[in-house]
Every structure is written in structure tokens, then in C-alpha cells.
Amino acid sequence: MSGTTCGICERNCAVPEGGEGACGLYRRRGGVMEERYPHRYLVATPVSVETVPLLHYRPGAVVLQISTTGCNLCCPRCISTTLVREMDGASPALWHLSPEEVVREARNRGCSGVAFLMNDPLASFFTFREVAKEARRQGLAAGCATNGTFTREALETLLPHLDFVNLGLKGLSQEVYRACGGSSVAPVLRNLRALHAGGVHVEVSCIFRKGDEKTLEEVARLLRGVSPSIPLQVMRFLPFEDAEASLEPSIREAEALCAALRRDSPFVYLFNSPGTPLLHTLCPVCGRVLYRRDFYGPMGARLMDAAPSLSGARACGGCGAELPFTKGEAFREAEFREGDFLGGYPFTRALEMVEALLIPLGVRDRGRVVRAWEEVLTGDGLMRLHREVQRPESYPGLVRRFGALVGAPREARELASYLEDRMDRVRLAVASAPRRPRAYYAMGKALFALKGERLENNLVELAGGESVNKRLAFDGRPGATLEARTLNDLNPEHLFVSAFISSSREDLLRDCQEAGVRVEATRRRQVHPHPAPGWDFGSPRWILGLLHLANCLHPDRASFDLTSEAQEFYERFYGREFSPSGLNRSFAKPCRGWRWNP
């Protein structure tokens, strides 16, 4: 690609000789644009195709996820901020792999394809094109998740090597694309039509913000005009970074929207909503459940099972209606599982958890954070992190270790001592309780149970309760949807809901009533959302959630003043006042107004 403009994406940056475009990922040399960090990967790991996410392309297949760093756009409130803005392509945490080595890794790990996701392939266009070409040459599929802002010329060179694409729409207005550094949605829609006409399997994802129902209706109508077989993935908005919490629609609101859209567009799916049945595929003719899926972390799904006569087929086993699926394996759910922090967007949450450890230690520059990330990404660092963040007793040691790593041992000792002191106060408060009330921990909807070994359930036990989640044996990330009878048999006296993906008490009670859940917790209305996001997982603020749990489980013995405790925590460790109105779902950032040093 030569000339005066970059020619890779529709930002159309004018780049002089030796200069870089706005994304900082390419420079012009000898009149030609080249990547600054070619063939350098942060992630290369097998994932299910539903993690891309793709729902109609070879359901259950396993592909090798590859991810680099950076992005051609600069979208506010990006779910992948840690990768696209805060991790540098020159970091030693990235490793070099040739296209041949990538494809060899895919083959060795039993993958049927290669997928570029989490950051955009437009950040590493030439690298991805070479990998896609090599994958196709060796008989593997190739595809990506992308914002779709390729120039016409760039897409033409990539199109012959693509099998599948998840195309993410930011919206349909000029304003939303200009906020990301682009111009308009027009090039994305042009590329959508070109991909479909070129025989590429296309699925479209679009974020749903509260009050934006008309946009999603228009997107569904637009897709029907291209092809009614294109699935629409509705991504319920989760407010990260500086996003207003008021923009987050409830799960019930998002379900109502998707149910309405399905009347004209049968292949509409709802993400970021644990426990929703709107991840299942129904036959558009007879209504039979063809593929059953569950929540699998932010922007991910998990294939649970397929209708027996459908496996590998493209027709409904009930009525014989033809289905718009790319033929595939339809593996059973036990066939493959990603690691806890490996694959898809949970990886970015792990990086955020490291930030969340460091910010209360006074770390304000990203260079120190990157050094900590590099430690976590070495050897078994991710697995060790996952183990240690789940146990409240090991968390102070984790704080001290990272404090020493980034040169903040005194601040780490202060935070660790604070955590230990509050845990001791809780133990003392509940020690004489005559019994441990049964408590159940959900995420999103009432029937989505968190895995027993997670931090939330360990906090329940530290707060003097019995975690009934620990009686459950299931696999999933971060849990799985139960049958109502299973929850009824557990009969919890208290129902808690995750502070990360949550619902109101009223919505949870309605969920239970509609699903036939009849337990002590609902009869007594002992259903407890957390007072603030971030209070039970992902950041040291879980200590405030522990105090809340103790108050709920043992009100006769624990009476912690949560407002004053939160105020003290924020003043001591963030240097600011606690303001509930300034909080959102970010693990790392303590409030919307928090900023890194320049």
C-alpha cells in the first residue's frame, strides 16, 4: 500500500515518509506502510468458536485465538482497553511467531481454524493477512472479530483468505464513529455487504445501551435487507472506564428488546446476560430448541448441547426446515474448555485485576503496570493469579508480592494490613453465631450460579454463611445456569447477586417467580444485590462486600457502617471521596473520573 494515505482503514491518515498514522501501529518507509510490531502476539490459545463469538459457524468447533495489541480506532469505554491502549506492542510479554508457526500451533492444539479477536486485526493487518493466507493454504479456516473499517482496497486483498467474520457495529450514527476516530458507519456497511457477497460467514454484533432500542431495531431491519440468515448478537452494554452507569440496561430490559426483535429476525441473540435463554437457537418454523448455550464471560457464549438429530446437519430435526448454519462438529460441552483466564475477554479482566491491585498502592503510571503484567504473563503466572484472587486469605500476600514488584512495598503493607484487619473483625463478629445460614450466589439472573470455588462464595463462608454453591458440581466460566428444581432443593435462606453483572432485587424476585423458584430466600425477601459495583470480585474492594455479606447473614452480630467504611477505603487508598454515583462496572478504575498520569 503506497501513496500519501495509509490505506489500511477508513481513518485514511495522511502519513509522510518516516511518519506514523493516528493509531501509531504503522509507519511509512520507502513509500510503503509497514507494521511496527509484525508477528508479535500477546495471546495464542485454543478457544471454542462461540468465544469469538460466532454462533452459526461450525458450532462447537475449536479455533486458535490470536491477539496482538493496539487498535486502529480509539473508542471510549472499550472493553479491551488494557490491550488496545495500555499494553505496548514492544512489550517483552509478547512473543514472535511466524505465520507457519501460528498454523502449526493451531494444528498441534487440535484447532480447525485461526481467529483474530480481542483487539482488531486492523491493528496488525499485514500479520493477520499472512496468517489467514497460510491457514487456508494448509486447509484450516481463518477469520476474525473486527470493527469492519477496512478500506475497500484492504478488504479486497484479505477477502480471498477469510472464512468467517464477527463484524462489530458501534451504532449507525456519524457521531458514534467520530467519537471512535472514524468518519461514519458507511464503510462498515459497505464491507458487510462485500463480505456477505464474497461468501464469508458473517455475524454482526451491536452494543445495546439503555434507551437505544430504535438503533437495534434499525440494525435488525438493515441485516434482513442484506440477508435474513445473518445473526444479530446484541451486546448488553456494561459500563467500563468512564462510562455512565445509567447507560446499562437491565437484563430484563435487554431480553424484552431481543424478544421483540425475534418476531421479525429469528436469529437475534443476547450476550452479557448470565442465565438468559436468548442465547439459544430456536427453529424459526417449529420453535424447537436446536442449540442450547450459556453465558461464558463478557461477550462470550458456551455451547451446551445440540438437538440430537441436528448434529452436523443444516436442517431442523423436528420439522426439516433448512437452517443457515455452516456445517460443523457440534461438539458436546465436555469436549473442550478454555482455561479460567485464557481465551476471549476474561483475559482482559485478568489484566484489569492486576491494575486493581496496583492503583490503591498509588501506582498512576502505566509503565509500572506493564511490568506487573509481564510478570503475570510469564510461565504459570495467569493460573497462579487465578488461584490467589479466589481466596481472601491469600489476597494480602498477593498485594505484598505485587507491591514489591512495582516498588511500592510500604503501600502494599498498608493495604494488606487493612484487608487482614477487616477480615479479623468479621471473624470476631460472627464467631459466636449459633448456625451458618445457607446462602446462594448468582450472577445476572437468579438461576445462573457462580462456581463454588470462586471468591464470592469464599466470602460468604468467611462472613459466617454456608455457601450452597459449593454443593454444586458443574463446569463453566464463571458458572452455569441451573434448573429451578436444583435451586429449590438447595433451599437457600439468602440469595446474593454478583456486583459485576447484577440485577435489582425486584428483577431477581420476578425471575424466581417466573421460573418456579420457591426457596426460603424469596419467601423472606432475603435477596441482596451489593450496594456498589466492584464489591465482591476483581479488586480489593471485595473487602467492603465482605462487610455487606456479614451484615446480611448475621444482622444481630454484624452492623458494619458500609458508607463510612467505603469512605475510609476510598480516602486511604484512592485519595478521593466515595461517591456511589461515580461508580461503574470497572474492576480496576475506582471511579469514572480516575485517570492515569500522562
Coordinates of C-alpha atoms in Angstrom, one line a residue:
M1 CA 0.0 0.0 0.0
S2 CA 1.6 3.2 -1.2
G3 CA 0.6 6.8 -1.7
T4 CA 0.0 9.7 0.7
T5 CA -2.6 7.9 2.9
C6 CA -2.2 4.8 4.9
G7 CA -4.8 2.8 3.0
I8 CA -5.5 0.2 5.7
C9 CA -8.5 1.6 7.4
E10 CA -11.0 4.3 6.7
R11 CA -9.4 6.8 9.0
N12 CA -7.3 7.5 5.8
C13 CA -4.4 9.0 7.7
A14 CA -2.0 11.1 5.7
V15 CA 1.4 9.7 6.6
P16 CA 4.6 11.3 5.4
E17 CA 7.8 9.3 4.9
G18 CA 9.1 8.1 8.3
G19 CA 5.8 9.1 9.9
E20 CA 3.0 7.2 11.7
G21 CA -0.8 7.2 11.4
A22 CA -3.1 8.1 14.3
C23 CA -3.1 4.6 15.7
G24 CA 0.7 4.5 16.0
L25 CA 0.8 0.9 14.7
Y26 CA 2.2 1.5 11.2
R27 CA 4.9 3.8 9.7
R28 CA 5.8 4.7 6.2
R29 CA 9.2 3.5 5.0
G30 CA 10.4 3.7 1.4
G31 CA 6.9 4.9 0.4
V32 CA 5.2 1.8 1.8
M33 CA 3.2 1.4 5.0
E34 CA 4.6 -1.3 7.3
E35 CA 3.7 -2.7 10.7
R36 CA 5.8 -1.5 13.7
Y37 CA 5.4 -4.8 15.6
P38 CA 4.8 -7.6 13.0
H39 CA 4.1 -11.1 14.1
R40 CA 4.2 -10.3 17.8
Y41 CA 1.4 -11.9 19.9
L42 CA 0.0 -11.4 23.3
V43 CA -2.4 -14.4 23.1
A44 CA -2.2 -17.6 21.0
T45 CA -4.6 -20.2 22.6
P46 CA -7.4 -22.5 21.6
V47 CA -10.9 -21.3 22.2
S48 CA -14.4 -22.6 21.2
V49 CA -15.8 -20.7 18.2
E50 CA -18.6 -19.4 20.4
T51 CA -15.9 -17.4 22.3
V52 CA -15.1 -15.4 19.1
P53 CA -18.2 -15.1 19.3
L54 CA -19.8 -17.0 16.4
L55 CA -23.0 -19.0 16.9
H56 CA -23.9 -20.2 13.4
Y57 CA -20.4 -21.1 12.1
R58 CA -19.5 -24.8 12.8
P59 CA -21.0 -24.8 16.3
G60 CA -18.7 -26.3 18.8
A61 CA -15.5 -26.1 16.7
V62 CA -12.2 -25.1 18.3
V63 CA -10.1 -22.4 16.7
L64 CA -6.7 -20.8 17.7
Q65 CA -7.3 -17.4 19.1
I66 CA -4.5 -14.9 18.2
S67 CA -4.4 -11.4 19.7
T68 CA -1.8 -8.6 19.5
T69 CA -2.1 -5.1 21.0
G70 CA -3.5 -1.8 19.8
C71 CA -6.4 -0.8 17.6
N72 CA -7.0 1.4 14.6
L73 CA -9.8 3.1 16.4
C74 CA -9.9 4.8 19.9
C75 CA -13.4 4.0 21.1
P76 CA -14.3 5.4 24.5
R77 CA -15.3 2.8 27.1
C78 CA -13.7 -0.1 25.2
I79 CA -13.9 -3.5 26.9
S80 CA -10.4 -4.2 25.7
T81 CA -8.8 -1.0 26.9
T82 CA -5.9 -2.9 28.6
L83 CA -4.9 -4.4 25.2
V84 CA -5.6 -1.6 22.8
R85 CA -4.3 1.4 24.8
E86 CA -2.3 0.3 27.8
M87 CA -0.2 -2.6 26.5
D88 CA 2.6 -1.7 24.1
G89 CA 3.5 -3.8 21.1
A90 CA 7.1 -3.7 22.1
S91 CA 6.5 -5.3 25.5
P92 CA 8.6 -8.4 26.2
A93 CA 5.3 -10.1 27.3
L94 CA 4.6 -10.5 23.5
W95 CA 6.3 -13.3 21.6
H96 CA 7.2 -13.7 17.9
L97 CA 5.5 -16.3 15.8
S98 CA 5.8 -16.7 12.0
P99 CA 2.6 -17.5 10.1
E100 CA 3.8 -21.0 9.7
E101 CA 4.4 -21.3 13.5
V102 CA 0.9 -20.0 14.2
V103 CA -0.7 -22.5 11.9
R104 CA 1.5 -25.3 13.3
E105 CA 0.3 -24.3 16.8
A106 CA -3.3 -24.5 15.6
R107 CA -2.8 -28.0 14.2
N108 CA -0.9 -29.2 17.2
R109 CA -3.6 -28.0 19.5
G110 CA -6.4 -29.7 17.5
C111 CA -7.9 -26.5 16.1
S112 CA -9.8 -26.4 12.8
G113 CA -9.1 -22.7 12.2
V114 CA -7.4 -19.5 13.3
A115 CA -9.3 -16.5 14.7
F116 CA -8.0 -13.0 15.4
L117 CA -10.0 -11.4 18.2
M118 CA -10.0 -9.2 21.4
N119 CA -8.1 -6.4 19.6
D120 CA -8.8 -5.7 16.0
P121 CA -6.9 -7.3 13.1
L122 CA -6.7 -3.8 11.6
A123 CA -4.0 -3.2 14.3
S124 CA -1.9 -5.9 12.7
F125 CA -3.3 -6.1 9.2
F126 CA -0.3 -7.5 7.3
T127 CA 0.4 -10.0 10.0
F128 CA -3.2 -11.3 10.0
R129 CA -3.4 -11.4 6.2
E130 CA -0.3 -13.6 6.1
V131 CA -1.6 -15.9 8.8
A132 CA -5.0 -16.2 7.1
K133 CA -3.4 -17.0 3.8
E134 CA -1.2 -19.7 5.4
A135 CA -4.1 -21.2 7.3
R136 CA -6.1 -21.5 4.1
R137 CA -3.1 -23.0 2.3
Q138 CA -2.9 -25.7 5.0
G139 CA -6.6 -26.5 5.0
L140 CA -7.6 -24.5 8.1
A141 CA -10.3 -21.9 8.3
A142 CA -9.4 -18.2 9.0
G143 CA -11.4 -15.4 10.4
C144 CA -11.7 -12.5 12.9
A145 CA -13.8 -10.2 15.0
T146 CA -13.4 -6.7 13.7
N147 CA -14.9 -3.2 13.7
G148 CA -15.0 -3.6 9.9
T149 CA -13.4 -0.2 9.0
F150 CA -11.2 -1.7 6.3
T151 CA -10.7 0.4 3.2
R152 CA -12.2 -1.1 0.1
E153 CA -8.7 -1.9 -1.2
A154 CA -7.5 -3.5 2.0
L155 CA -10.6 -5.8 2.3
E156 CA -10.2 -6.8 -1.3
T157 CA -6.7 -8.2 -0.5
L158 CA -8.0 -10.0 2.6
L159 CA -11.3 -11.3 1.4
P160 CA -10.0 -14.4 -0.6
H161 CA -8.4 -15.7 2.7
L162 CA -11.4 -15.3 5.0
D163 CA -14.0 -17.9 6.1
F164 CA -15.8 -16.1 9.0
V165 CA -16.1 -12.7 10.5
N166 CA -17.8 -11.2 13.5
L167 CA -18.4 -7.6 12.5
G168 CA -19.0 -5.2 15.4
L169 CA -21.2 -2.2 14.7
K170 CA -20.6 0.7 17.0
G171 CA -24.0 2.1 16.1
L172 CA -25.5 3.7 13.0
S173 CA -24.8 7.4 13.6
Q174 CA -21.9 9.5 12.4
E175 CA -21.4 10.7 16.0
V176 CA -20.7 7.3 17.4
Y177 CA -18.0 6.6 14.8
R178 CA -16.5 10.1 15.1
A179 CA -16.2 9.5 18.8
C180 CA -14.0 6.5 17.9
G181 CA -11.8 8.4 15.5
G182 CA -13.7 7.2 12.4
S183 CA -15.9 9.1 9.9
S184 CA -19.2 7.2 9.6
V185 CA -20.8 3.8 9.5
A186 CA -21.0 3.8 5.7
P187 CA -17.7 2.0 5.1
V188 CA -18.6 -0.7 7.7
L189 CA -22.0 -1.3 5.9
R190 CA -20.2 -1.4 2.6
N191 CA -17.8 -4.0 3.9
L192 CA -20.6 -6.0 5.5
R193 CA -22.2 -6.4 2.1
A194 CA -18.9 -7.2 0.4
L195 CA -18.1 -9.9 3.0
H196 CA -21.5 -11.5 2.5
A197 CA -21.4 -11.3 -1.3
G198 CA -17.9 -12.8 -1.1
G199 CA -19.2 -16.0 0.6
V200 CA -17.7 -15.2 4.0
H201 CA -19.8 -16.3 7.0
V202 CA -20.8 -13.1 8.7
E203 CA -22.4 -12.4 12.1
V204 CA -23.0 -8.9 13.4
S205 CA -22.7 -7.7 17.0
C206 CA -24.0 -4.4 18.2
I207 CA -23.9 -2.8 21.6
F208 CA -27.3 -2.0 23.3
R209 CA -27.2 1.0 25.6
K210 CA -30.2 1.9 27.6
G211 CA -32.7 3.9 25.6
D212 CA -31.2 2.8 22.3
E213 CA -33.9 0.4 21.2
K214 CA -34.5 2.2 17.9
T215 CA -30.9 1.7 16.8
L216 CA -31.1 -2.0 17.4
E217 CA -34.4 -2.2 15.5
E218 CA -32.8 -0.4 12.6
V219 CA -29.8 -2.7 12.6
A220 CA -32.1 -5.8 12.6
R221 CA -34.0 -4.3 9.7
L222 CA -30.8 -3.5 7.8
L223 CA -29.5 -7.0 8.2
R224 CA -32.7 -8.5 6.9
G225 CA -32.1 -6.4 3.8
V226 CA -28.7 -8.0 3.3
S227 CA -29.7 -11.5 4.4
P228 CA -32.2 -12.7 6.9
S229 CA -29.8 -15.5 7.8
I230 CA -27.2 -13.1 9.3
P231 CA -27.3 -13.5 13.1
L232 CA -27.5 -10.3 15.2
Q233 CA -25.6 -10.5 18.5
V234 CA -27.0 -7.9 20.9
M235 CA -24.2 -7.0 23.4
R236 CA -25.9 -5.6 26.5
F237 CA -23.8 -2.6 27.5
L238 CA -21.6 -2.9 30.5
P239 CA -20.2 0.4 31.7
F240 CA -16.4 0.4 32.0
E241 CA -13.8 3.1 32.1
D242 CA -15.5 6.5 32.1
A243 CA -19.0 5.2 31.1
E244 CA -22.1 6.4 32.9
A245 CA -23.7 3.6 34.9
S246 CA -27.1 4.8 33.8
L247 CA -26.4 3.6 30.2
E248 CA -26.5 0.0 31.3
P249 CA -29.9 -1.6 30.5
S250 CA -31.1 -4.3 32.9
I251 CA -31.1 -7.9 31.7
R252 CA -34.9 -7.9 31.7
E253 CA -35.0 -4.8 29.5
A254 CA -32.5 -6.3 27.1
E255 CA -34.5 -9.6 27.0
A256 CA -37.6 -7.7 26.2
L257 CA -35.9 -5.9 23.3
C258 CA -34.4 -9.1 21.9
A259 CA -37.7 -11.0 22.2
A260 CA -39.4 -8.2 20.2
L261 CA -36.7 -8.3 17.5
R262 CA -37.0 -12.0 17.2
R263 CA -40.6 -11.6 15.9
D264 CA -39.1 -10.5 12.5
S265 CA -35.5 -11.6 12.9
P266 CA -35.4 -15.1 14.4
F267 CA -31.6 -15.2 14.8
V268 CA -31.2 -12.5 17.4
Y269 CA -29.1 -13.4 20.5
L270 CA -28.4 -11.6 23.8
F271 CA -24.9 -11.5 25.3
N272 CA -23.5 -10.2 28.7
S273 CA -26.6 -11.5 30.4
P274 CA -25.9 -14.7 32.5
G275 CA -28.9 -17.0 32.7
T276 CA -30.8 -15.7 29.7
P277 CA -32.4 -18.2 27.4
L278 CA -31.9 -15.8 24.5
L279 CA -28.6 -17.4 23.7
H280 CA -30.4 -20.5 22.5
T281 CA -31.1 -21.1 18.8
L282 CA -34.8 -21.9 18.0
C283 CA -36.1 -23.3 14.7
P284 CA -37.8 -20.4 13.1
V285 CA -40.5 -22.7 11.8
C286 CA -41.4 -25.0 14.7
G287 CA -39.8 -23.3 17.6
R288 CA -37.7 -26.3 18.7
V289 CA -34.6 -25.6 20.7
L290 CA -31.7 -26.5 18.3
Y291 CA -28.7 -25.3 20.1
R292 CA -28.6 -24.5 23.8
R293 CA -26.0 -22.1 25.1
D294 CA -24.9 -20.5 28.3
F295 CA -23.1 -17.3 29.3
Y296 CA -19.3 -17.7 29.1
G297 CA -17.9 -14.4 30.3
P298 CA -18.2 -11.0 28.7
M299 CA -19.1 -11.2 25.0
G300 CA -18.8 -15.0 25.0
A301 CA -21.1 -18.0 24.8
R302 CA -20.8 -21.7 25.6
L303 CA -22.3 -24.5 23.6
M304 CA -24.2 -26.8 26.0
D305 CA -25.9 -29.2 23.6
A306 CA -27.5 -29.6 20.2
A307 CA -30.7 -31.3 19.2
P308 CA -29.6 -35.0 18.7
S309 CA -30.7 -35.3 15.1
L310 CA -29.2 -32.0 14.2
S311 CA -25.5 -32.7 15.0
G312 CA -23.5 -31.7 11.9
A313 CA -26.7 -31.1 9.9
R314 CA -28.2 -28.0 8.4
A315 CA -31.9 -28.9 8.9
C316 CA -34.2 -29.0 11.9
G317 CA -34.5 -32.5 13.3
G318 CA -38.2 -31.7 14.2
C319 CA -39.7 -30.2 11.1
G320 CA -36.9 -30.4 8.5
A321 CA -36.7 -26.7 7.9
E322 CA -33.4 -25.6 6.3
L323 CA -31.1 -23.7 8.7
P324 CA -28.5 -21.0 7.9
F325 CA -25.6 -22.8 9.7
T326 CA -22.2 -23.6 8.4
K327 CA -21.9 -27.3 8.9
G328 CA -19.7 -28.3 11.8
E329 CA -18.9 -30.7 14.6
A330 CA -21.5 -29.6 17.2
F331 CA -19.1 -30.9 19.9
R332 CA -20.6 -31.8 23.3
E333 CA -19.9 -29.4 26.1
A334 CA -17.3 -31.8 27.7
E335 CA -15.2 -31.8 24.6
F336 CA -13.2 -28.6 25.2
R337 CA -12.8 -25.9 27.8
E338 CA -10.7 -22.8 27.9
G339 CA -8.6 -22.1 30.9
D340 CA -10.1 -19.7 33.5
F341 CA -8.4 -16.6 32.3
L342 CA -7.4 -18.0 28.8
G343 CA -9.4 -17.2 25.7
G344 CA -11.7 -14.3 24.9
Y345 CA -12.4 -11.3 27.1
P346 CA -11.9 -12.9 30.5
F347 CA -8.2 -12.5 29.7
T348 CA -8.6 -8.7 29.7
R349 CA -10.4 -9.0 33.1
A350 CA -7.2 -10.7 34.4
L351 CA -5.1 -7.7 33.3
E352 CA -7.6 -5.4 34.9
M353 CA -7.3 -7.3 38.2
V354 CA -3.6 -6.6 38.2
E355 CA -4.4 -2.9 37.7
A356 CA -6.9 -3.1 40.5
L357 CA -4.2 -4.4 42.8
L358 CA -1.8 -1.6 41.9
I359 CA -3.9 1.5 41.8
P360 CA -4.6 1.5 45.6
L361 CA -0.9 1.3 46.1
G362 CA -0.5 4.7 44.5
V363 CA 0.5 3.4 41.0
R364 CA -0.5 6.0 38.5
D365 CA 1.8 5.4 35.5
R366 CA 1.2 2.6 33.1
G367 CA 4.8 1.6 32.8
R368 CA 4.8 0.1 36.3
V369 CA 1.5 -1.7 35.4
V370 CA 3.0 -3.2 32.3
R371 CA 5.9 -4.6 34.3
A372 CA 3.4 -6.3 36.6
W373 CA 1.5 -7.7 33.5
E374 CA 4.7 -9.1 32.1
E375 CA 5.3 -11.0 35.4
V376 CA 1.7 -12.4 35.3
L377 CA 2.1 -13.4 31.6
T378 CA 5.3 -15.4 32.3
G379 CA 5.1 -19.1 33.0
D380 CA 2.1 -20.1 35.1
G381 CA 1.5 -16.5 36.2
L382 CA -2.1 -16.4 35.0
M383 CA -3.0 -19.6 36.7
R384 CA -1.3 -18.5 39.9
L385 CA -3.2 -15.2 39.8
H386 CA -6.5 -17.0 39.3
R387 CA -5.9 -19.2 42.3
E388 CA -4.8 -16.4 44.6
V389 CA -7.6 -13.9 43.7
Q390 CA -10.2 -16.6 44.7
R391 CA -9.1 -16.9 48.3
P392 CA -9.5 -14.0 50.7
E393 CA -6.8 -15.3 53.0
S394 CA -4.2 -15.4 50.2
Y395 CA -5.1 -12.0 48.8
P396 CA -3.0 -9.9 51.2
G397 CA 0.1 -11.9 50.2
L398 CA -0.7 -11.2 46.6
V399 CA -0.9 -7.5 47.4
R400 CA 2.5 -7.6 49.1
R401 CA 4.1 -9.6 46.2
F402 CA 2.9 -7.1 43.6
G403 CA 3.9 -4.1 45.8
A404 CA 7.4 -5.4 46.0
L405 CA 7.4 -6.0 42.2
V406 CA 6.5 -2.4 41.4
G407 CA 8.5 -0.7 44.1
A408 CA 5.6 0.1 46.5
P409 CA 6.2 -2.2 49.5
R410 CA 5.1 0.3 52.1
E411 CA 1.8 1.0 50.4
A412 CA 1.3 -2.8 49.9
R413 CA 1.9 -3.5 53.6
E414 CA -0.7 -0.8 54.4
L415 CA -3.4 -2.3 52.1
A416 CA -2.6 -5.8 53.1
S417 CA -2.9 -4.9 56.8
Y418 CA -6.2 -3.2 56.2
L419 CA -7.6 -6.3 54.5
E420 CA -6.4 -8.5 57.3
D421 CA -7.8 -6.3 60.0
R422 CA -11.3 -6.2 58.4
M423 CA -11.3 -9.9 57.9
D424 CA -10.4 -10.4 61.6
R425 CA -13.2 -8.0 62.6
V426 CA -15.7 -10.1 60.5
R427 CA -14.5 -13.4 62.0
L428 CA -14.8 -11.9 65.5
A429 CA -18.3 -10.6 64.8
V430 CA -19.7 -13.9 63.6
A431 CA -17.7 -16.3 65.7
S432 CA -20.4 -16.9 68.3
A433 CA -23.2 -17.3 65.8
P434 CA -25.2 -20.5 66.6
R435 CA -25.6 -21.5 63.0
R436 CA -24.4 -20.7 59.4
P437 CA -27.3 -19.6 57.2
R438 CA -27.5 -21.2 53.8
A439 CA -26.5 -18.6 51.1
Y440 CA -26.6 -18.9 47.3
Y441 CA -24.6 -16.7 44.9
A442 CA -26.0 -15.8 41.5
M443 CA -24.7 -13.7 38.6
G444 CA -27.1 -11.7 36.5
K445 CA -30.3 -13.8 36.7
A446 CA -31.3 -15.9 39.7
L447 CA -30.7 -19.3 38.1
F448 CA -27.1 -18.6 37.0
A449 CA -25.0 -20.0 39.8
L450 CA -21.4 -19.0 40.4
K451 CA -18.9 -21.8 40.7
G452 CA -18.3 -22.9 44.3
E453 CA -14.5 -22.2 44.4
R454 CA -14.9 -18.5 43.4
L455 CA -14.1 -15.6 45.7
E456 CA -17.7 -14.6 46.2
N457 CA -18.6 -18.0 47.7
N458 CA -15.5 -18.0 49.9
L459 CA -16.5 -14.5 51.1
V460 CA -19.9 -16.0 52.1
E461 CA -18.2 -18.6 54.3
L462 CA -15.8 -16.0 55.8
A463 CA -18.9 -13.9 56.6
G464 CA -20.4 -16.8 58.6
G465 CA -22.6 -18.4 56.0
E466 CA -22.8 -21.8 54.3
S467 CA -22.2 -21.5 50.6
V468 CA -24.7 -23.8 48.9
N469 CA -22.9 -23.2 45.6
K470 CA -20.1 -25.4 46.9
R471 CA -22.5 -28.4 46.8
L472 CA -22.9 -28.0 43.0
A473 CA -20.7 -29.9 40.6
F474 CA -20.6 -28.2 37.2
D475 CA -18.1 -26.7 34.8
G476 CA -18.4 -23.3 33.4
R477 CA -16.9 -19.8 33.3
P478 CA -17.8 -18.2 35.7
G479 CA -20.7 -20.6 36.5
A480 CA -23.7 -22.2 34.9
T481 CA -27.5 -22.0 34.6
L482 CA -29.4 -24.3 37.0
E483 CA -32.7 -25.9 36.7
A484 CA -35.3 -24.4 39.1
R485 CA -35.7 -27.7 41.0
T486 CA -31.9 -27.7 41.7
L487 CA -32.1 -24.4 43.4
N488 CA -35.3 -25.4 45.2
D489 CA -33.5 -28.5 46.6
L490 CA -30.7 -26.3 47.9
N491 CA -33.3 -24.0 49.5
P492 CA -31.0 -21.1 50.4
E493 CA -32.0 -18.7 53.1
H494 CA -30.2 -15.8 51.4
L495 CA -29.7 -15.0 47.7
F496 CA -26.8 -12.8 46.8
V497 CA -26.1 -11.5 43.3
S498 CA -22.7 -10.6 41.7
A499 CA -21.7 -6.9 41.9
F500 CA -20.1 -7.3 38.4
I501 CA -23.2 -8.4 36.4
S502 CA -26.1 -7.7 38.6
S503 CA -29.9 -7.2 38.8
S504 CA -32.2 -5.4 41.1
R505 CA -33.9 -7.2 44.0
E506 CA -37.3 -6.8 42.2
D507 CA -35.9 -8.3 39.0
L508 CA -34.4 -11.2 40.8
L509 CA -37.7 -11.9 42.6
R510 CA -39.6 -11.8 39.3
D511 CA -37.0 -14.2 37.8
C512 CA -37.6 -16.6 40.6
Q513 CA -41.4 -16.4 40.4
E514 CA -41.5 -16.9 36.7
A515 CA -39.0 -19.8 36.8
G516 CA -40.8 -21.6 39.7
V517 CA -38.1 -21.0 42.3
R518 CA -39.6 -21.4 45.7
V519 CA -37.0 -21.0 48.4
E520 CA -36.6 -19.5 51.8
A521 CA -34.7 -16.6 50.5
T522 CA -37.5 -15.5 48.2
R523 CA -40.3 -16.2 50.8
R524 CA -38.5 -13.9 53.2
R525 CA -37.3 -11.5 50.5
Q526 CA -33.7 -12.0 51.7
V527 CA -32.4 -11.2 48.2
H528 CA -29.3 -9.0 48.3
P529 CA -27.7 -7.0 45.5
H530 CA -24.5 -5.4 46.5
P531 CA -24.6 -1.7 47.5
A532 CA -22.0 -0.8 44.8
P533 CA -20.3 -2.5 41.8
G534 CA -16.8 -4.0 42.4
W535 CA -17.5 -5.1 45.9
D536 CA -17.1 -8.8 45.6
F537 CA -14.6 -9.7 42.9
G538 CA -11.8 -8.2 40.7
S539 CA -10.5 -5.6 43.1
P540 CA -9.5 -5.2 46.7
R541 CA -12.9 -3.5 47.2
W542 CA -14.2 -7.0 47.9
I543 CA -13.4 -6.3 51.5
L544 CA -16.4 -3.9 51.5
G545 CA -18.5 -6.7 50.1
L546 CA -17.4 -9.0 52.9
L547 CA -18.7 -6.5 55.4
H548 CA -22.0 -6.3 53.5
L549 CA -22.3 -10.1 53.5
A550 CA -21.7 -10.3 57.2
N551 CA -24.4 -7.6 57.9
C552 CA -26.9 -9.6 55.8
L553 CA -26.1 -13.0 57.2
H554 CA -25.8 -12.1 60.8
P555 CA -27.6 -8.7 61.4
D556 CA -27.8 -9.5 65.1
R557 CA -24.0 -9.6 65.4
A558 CA -22.6 -7.6 62.4
S559 CA -23.5 -4.0 62.0
F560 CA -20.7 -2.5 59.9
D561 CA -21.3 1.0 58.7
L562 CA -20.8 0.4 55.0
T563 CA -20.9 4.1 54.0
S564 CA -18.2 5.1 56.5
E565 CA -16.1 2.0 55.7
A566 CA -16.3 2.8 51.9
Q567 CA -15.4 6.4 52.6
E568 CA -12.3 5.4 54.6
F569 CA -11.2 2.9 52.0
Y570 CA -11.5 5.5 49.2
E571 CA -9.7 8.2 51.1
R572 CA -6.9 6.0 52.3
F573 CA -6.2 4.0 49.1
Y574 CA -7.6 6.2 46.2
G575 CA -7.1 9.7 47.7
R576 CA -10.7 10.7 47.0
E577 CA -14.2 10.6 48.4
F578 CA -16.5 7.7 48.0
S579 CA -19.4 8.7 45.7
P580 CA -21.8 5.9 44.6
S581 CA -23.0 8.0 41.6
G582 CA -19.5 8.0 40.2
L583 CA -19.1 4.2 40.1
N584 CA -19.5 1.7 37.2
R585 CA -18.5 -1.9 36.4
S586 CA -14.8 -1.4 36.0
F587 CA -12.6 -3.8 38.1
A588 CA -9.6 -1.6 38.1
K589 CA -10.6 2.1 38.0
P590 CA -12.2 3.1 41.3
C591 CA -14.5 5.6 39.7
R592 CA -15.3 7.2 36.4
G593 CA -13.1 10.3 36.9
W594 CA -9.9 8.3 37.6
R595 CA -7.1 8.8 35.1
W596 CA -3.6 7.5 34.6
N597 CA -0.8 10.1 34.7
P598 CA 0.1 11.3 31.2

